[in-house]
PDB file of C-alpha atoms in Angstrom:
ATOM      1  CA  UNK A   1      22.157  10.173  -4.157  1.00 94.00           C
ATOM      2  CA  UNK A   2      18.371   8.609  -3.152  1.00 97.00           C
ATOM      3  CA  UNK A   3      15.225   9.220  -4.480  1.00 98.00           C
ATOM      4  CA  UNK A   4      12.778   8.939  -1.586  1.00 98.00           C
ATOM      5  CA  UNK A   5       8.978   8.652  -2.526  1.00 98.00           C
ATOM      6  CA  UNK A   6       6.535   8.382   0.034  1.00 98.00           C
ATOM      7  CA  UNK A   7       3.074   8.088   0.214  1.00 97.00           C
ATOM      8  CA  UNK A   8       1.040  10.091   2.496  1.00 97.00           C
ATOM      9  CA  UNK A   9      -2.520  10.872   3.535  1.00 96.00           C
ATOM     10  CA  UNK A  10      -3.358  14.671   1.711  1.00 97.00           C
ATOM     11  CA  UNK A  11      -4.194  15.929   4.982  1.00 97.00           C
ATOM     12  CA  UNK A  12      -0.541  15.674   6.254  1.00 97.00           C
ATOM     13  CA  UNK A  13       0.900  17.439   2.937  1.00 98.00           C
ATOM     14  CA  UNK A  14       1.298  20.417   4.939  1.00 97.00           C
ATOM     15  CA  UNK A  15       2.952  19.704   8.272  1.00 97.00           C
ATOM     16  CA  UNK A  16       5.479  17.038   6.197  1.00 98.00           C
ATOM     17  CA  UNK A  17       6.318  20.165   3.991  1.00 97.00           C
ATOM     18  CA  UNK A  18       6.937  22.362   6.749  1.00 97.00           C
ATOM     19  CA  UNK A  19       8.627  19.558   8.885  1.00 97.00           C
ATOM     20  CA  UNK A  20      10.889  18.913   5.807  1.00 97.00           C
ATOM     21  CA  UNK A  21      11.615  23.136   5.227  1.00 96.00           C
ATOM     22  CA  UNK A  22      12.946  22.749   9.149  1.00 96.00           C
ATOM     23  CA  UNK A  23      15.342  21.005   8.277  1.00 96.00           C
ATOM     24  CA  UNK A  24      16.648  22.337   5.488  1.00 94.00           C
ATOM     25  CA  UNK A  25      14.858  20.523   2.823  1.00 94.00           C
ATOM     26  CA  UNK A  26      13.102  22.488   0.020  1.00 90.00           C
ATOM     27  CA  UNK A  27      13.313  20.730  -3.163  1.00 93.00           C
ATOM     28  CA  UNK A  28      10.050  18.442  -4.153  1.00 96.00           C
ATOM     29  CA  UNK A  29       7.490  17.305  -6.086  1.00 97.00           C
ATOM     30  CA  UNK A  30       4.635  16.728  -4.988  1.00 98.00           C
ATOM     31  CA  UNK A  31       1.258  15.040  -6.912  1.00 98.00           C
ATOM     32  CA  UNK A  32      -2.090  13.710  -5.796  1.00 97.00           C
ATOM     33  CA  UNK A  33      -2.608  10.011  -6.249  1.00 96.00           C
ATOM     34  CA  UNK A  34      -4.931   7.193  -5.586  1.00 90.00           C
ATOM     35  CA  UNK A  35      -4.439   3.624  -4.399  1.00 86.00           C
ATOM     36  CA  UNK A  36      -4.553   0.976  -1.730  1.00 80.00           C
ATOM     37  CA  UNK A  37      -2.605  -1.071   0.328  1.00 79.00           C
ATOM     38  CA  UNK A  38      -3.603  -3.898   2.742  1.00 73.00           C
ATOM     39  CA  UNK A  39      -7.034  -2.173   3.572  1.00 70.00           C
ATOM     40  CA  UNK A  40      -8.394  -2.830  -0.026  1.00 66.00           C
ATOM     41  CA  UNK A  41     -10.190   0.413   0.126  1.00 64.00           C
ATOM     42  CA  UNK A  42     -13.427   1.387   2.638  1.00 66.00           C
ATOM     43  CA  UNK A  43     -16.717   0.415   2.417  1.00 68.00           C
ATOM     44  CA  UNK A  44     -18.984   3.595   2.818  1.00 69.00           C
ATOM     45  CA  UNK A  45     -22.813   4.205   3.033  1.00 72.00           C
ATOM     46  CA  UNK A  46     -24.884   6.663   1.621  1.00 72.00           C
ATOM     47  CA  UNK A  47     -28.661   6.992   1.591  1.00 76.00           C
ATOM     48  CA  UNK A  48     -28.961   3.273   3.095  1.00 75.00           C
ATOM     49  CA  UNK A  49     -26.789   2.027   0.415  1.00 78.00           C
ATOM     50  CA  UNK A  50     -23.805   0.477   0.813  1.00 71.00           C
ATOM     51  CA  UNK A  51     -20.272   1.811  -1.612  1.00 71.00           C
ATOM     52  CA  UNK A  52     -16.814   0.303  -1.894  1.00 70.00           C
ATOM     53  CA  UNK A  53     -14.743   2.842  -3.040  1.00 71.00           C
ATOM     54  CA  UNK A  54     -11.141   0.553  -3.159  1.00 77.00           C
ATOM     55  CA  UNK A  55      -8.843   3.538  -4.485  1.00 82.00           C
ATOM     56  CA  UNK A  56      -8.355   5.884  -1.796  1.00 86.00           C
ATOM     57  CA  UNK A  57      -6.860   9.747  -2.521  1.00 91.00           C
ATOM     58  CA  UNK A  58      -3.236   9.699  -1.283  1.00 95.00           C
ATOM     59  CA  UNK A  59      -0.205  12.233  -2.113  1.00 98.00           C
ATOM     60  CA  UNK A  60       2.773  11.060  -3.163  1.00 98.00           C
ATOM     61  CA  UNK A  61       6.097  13.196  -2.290  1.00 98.00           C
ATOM     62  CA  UNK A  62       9.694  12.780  -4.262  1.00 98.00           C
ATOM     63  CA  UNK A  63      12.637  13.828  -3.245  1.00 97.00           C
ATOM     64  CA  UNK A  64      15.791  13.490  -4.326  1.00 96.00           C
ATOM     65  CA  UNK A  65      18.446  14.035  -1.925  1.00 95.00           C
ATOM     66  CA  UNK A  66      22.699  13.083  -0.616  1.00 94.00           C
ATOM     67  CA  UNK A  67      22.979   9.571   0.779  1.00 95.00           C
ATOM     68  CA  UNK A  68      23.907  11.581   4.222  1.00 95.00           C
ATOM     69  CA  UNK A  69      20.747  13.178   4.506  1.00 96.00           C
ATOM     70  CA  UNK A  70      18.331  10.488   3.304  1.00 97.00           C
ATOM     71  CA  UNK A  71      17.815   9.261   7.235  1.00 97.00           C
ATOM     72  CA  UNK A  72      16.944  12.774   8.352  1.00 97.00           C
ATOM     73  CA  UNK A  73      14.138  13.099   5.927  1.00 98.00           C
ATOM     74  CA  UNK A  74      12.888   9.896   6.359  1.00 98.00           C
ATOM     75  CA  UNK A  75      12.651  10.374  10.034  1.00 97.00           C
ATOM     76  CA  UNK A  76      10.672  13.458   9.621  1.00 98.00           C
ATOM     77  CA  UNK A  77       8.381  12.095   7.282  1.00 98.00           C
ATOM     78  CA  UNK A  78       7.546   9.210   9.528  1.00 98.00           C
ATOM     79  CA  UNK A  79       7.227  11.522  12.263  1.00 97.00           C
ATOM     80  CA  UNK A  80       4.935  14.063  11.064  1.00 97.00           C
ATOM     81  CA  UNK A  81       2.652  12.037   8.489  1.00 97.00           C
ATOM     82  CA  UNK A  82       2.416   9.342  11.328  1.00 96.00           C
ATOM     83  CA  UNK A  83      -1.345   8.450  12.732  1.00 95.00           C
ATOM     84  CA  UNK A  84      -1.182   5.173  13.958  1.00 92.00           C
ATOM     85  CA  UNK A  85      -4.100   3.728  11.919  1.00 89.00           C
ATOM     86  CA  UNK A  86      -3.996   1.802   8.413  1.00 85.00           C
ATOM     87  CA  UNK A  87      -3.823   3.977   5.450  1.00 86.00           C
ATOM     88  CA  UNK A  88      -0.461   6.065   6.691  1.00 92.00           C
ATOM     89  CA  UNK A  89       1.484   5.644   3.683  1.00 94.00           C
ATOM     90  CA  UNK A  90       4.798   4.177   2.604  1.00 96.00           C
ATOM     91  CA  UNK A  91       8.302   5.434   1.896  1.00 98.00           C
ATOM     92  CA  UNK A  92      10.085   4.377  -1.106  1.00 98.00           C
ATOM     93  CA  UNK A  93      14.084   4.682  -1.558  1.00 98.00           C
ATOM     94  CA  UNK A  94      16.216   4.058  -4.523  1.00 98.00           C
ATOM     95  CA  UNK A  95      19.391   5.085  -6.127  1.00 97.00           C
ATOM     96  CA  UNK A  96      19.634   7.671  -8.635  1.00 96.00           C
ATOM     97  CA  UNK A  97      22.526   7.403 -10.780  1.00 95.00           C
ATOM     98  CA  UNK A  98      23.011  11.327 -12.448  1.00 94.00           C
ATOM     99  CA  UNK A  99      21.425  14.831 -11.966  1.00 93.00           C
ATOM    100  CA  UNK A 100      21.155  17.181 -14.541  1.00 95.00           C
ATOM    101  CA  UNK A 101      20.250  20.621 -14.215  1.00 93.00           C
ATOM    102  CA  UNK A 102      18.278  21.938 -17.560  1.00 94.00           C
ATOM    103  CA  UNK A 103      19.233  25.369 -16.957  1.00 94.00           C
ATOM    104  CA  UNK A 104      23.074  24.962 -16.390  1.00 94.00           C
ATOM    105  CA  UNK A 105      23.695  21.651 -17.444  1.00 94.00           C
ATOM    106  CA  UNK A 106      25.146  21.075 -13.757  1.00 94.00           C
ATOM    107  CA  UNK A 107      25.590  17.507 -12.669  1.00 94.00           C
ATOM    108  CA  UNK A 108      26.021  15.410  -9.448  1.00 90.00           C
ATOM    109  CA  UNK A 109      25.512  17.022  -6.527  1.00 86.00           C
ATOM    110  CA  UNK A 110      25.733  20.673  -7.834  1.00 88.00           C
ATOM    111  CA  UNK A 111      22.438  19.992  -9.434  1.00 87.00           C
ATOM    112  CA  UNK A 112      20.691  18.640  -6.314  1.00 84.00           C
TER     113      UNK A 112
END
C-alpha cells in the first residue's frame, strides 16, 4: 500500500475529486493548507502599496491506496490539477506499512 499526498491549487479540489470518483476512487482526506515552493510567494499591490504575501493557500489531498492502483491516481491528479504555470502543486508517495479499521478492527487491504 502508498500513501499519495499531493498538493493542489483549491480551485482544482473539485474536478481532481470528481476525476478521482471516475475512476473508482472515493476514499480521502482532504485539508486546506498554506505554503510555497520555488516561487517564494507573490508580491501583490493594494492602494499603491506594495505586499509580499510568501504563504500561498493550497489543498493538500491523501490517499491511501494498493500499490496497483497508485499510477492511475497519480495520472489523474496530474491531469486534472495541471495548469502549466508555477504554483501547480506536488505529489508525495510513501509506503504505509498497516491499516486498521476502528470500527472492525480490519487490517491490510480489507481496511483500505
Amino acid at each position: 500500500m502508498k500513501r499519495i499526498l499531493a498538493i493542489i491549487r483549491p480551485d482544482k479540489l473539485e474536478n481532481v475529486k470528481k476525476a478521482l470518483e471516475e475512476i473508482g476512487c472515493n476514499g480521502m482526506t482532504v485539508k486546506e493548507v498554506k505554503g510555497r515552493g520555488i516561487q517564494l510567494g507573490v508580491t501583490e499591490s493594494y492602494r499603491g502599496r506594495d505586499y509580499k504575501v510568501d504563504l500561498l493557500p493550497k489543498t493538500e489531498i491523501e490517499i491511501v491506496a494498493q500499490d496497483e492502483d497508485v499510477e492511475s491516481i497519480t495520472n489523474k491528479i496530474v491531469e486534472t490539477a495541471r495548469t502549466g504555470d508555477i504554483g501547480d502543486g506536488k505529489i508525495f508517495i510513501s509506503p504505509v506499512e498497516e491499516v486498521i479499521r476502528i470500527r472492525t478492527g480490519e487490517t491490510g487491504k480489507k481496511a483500505v
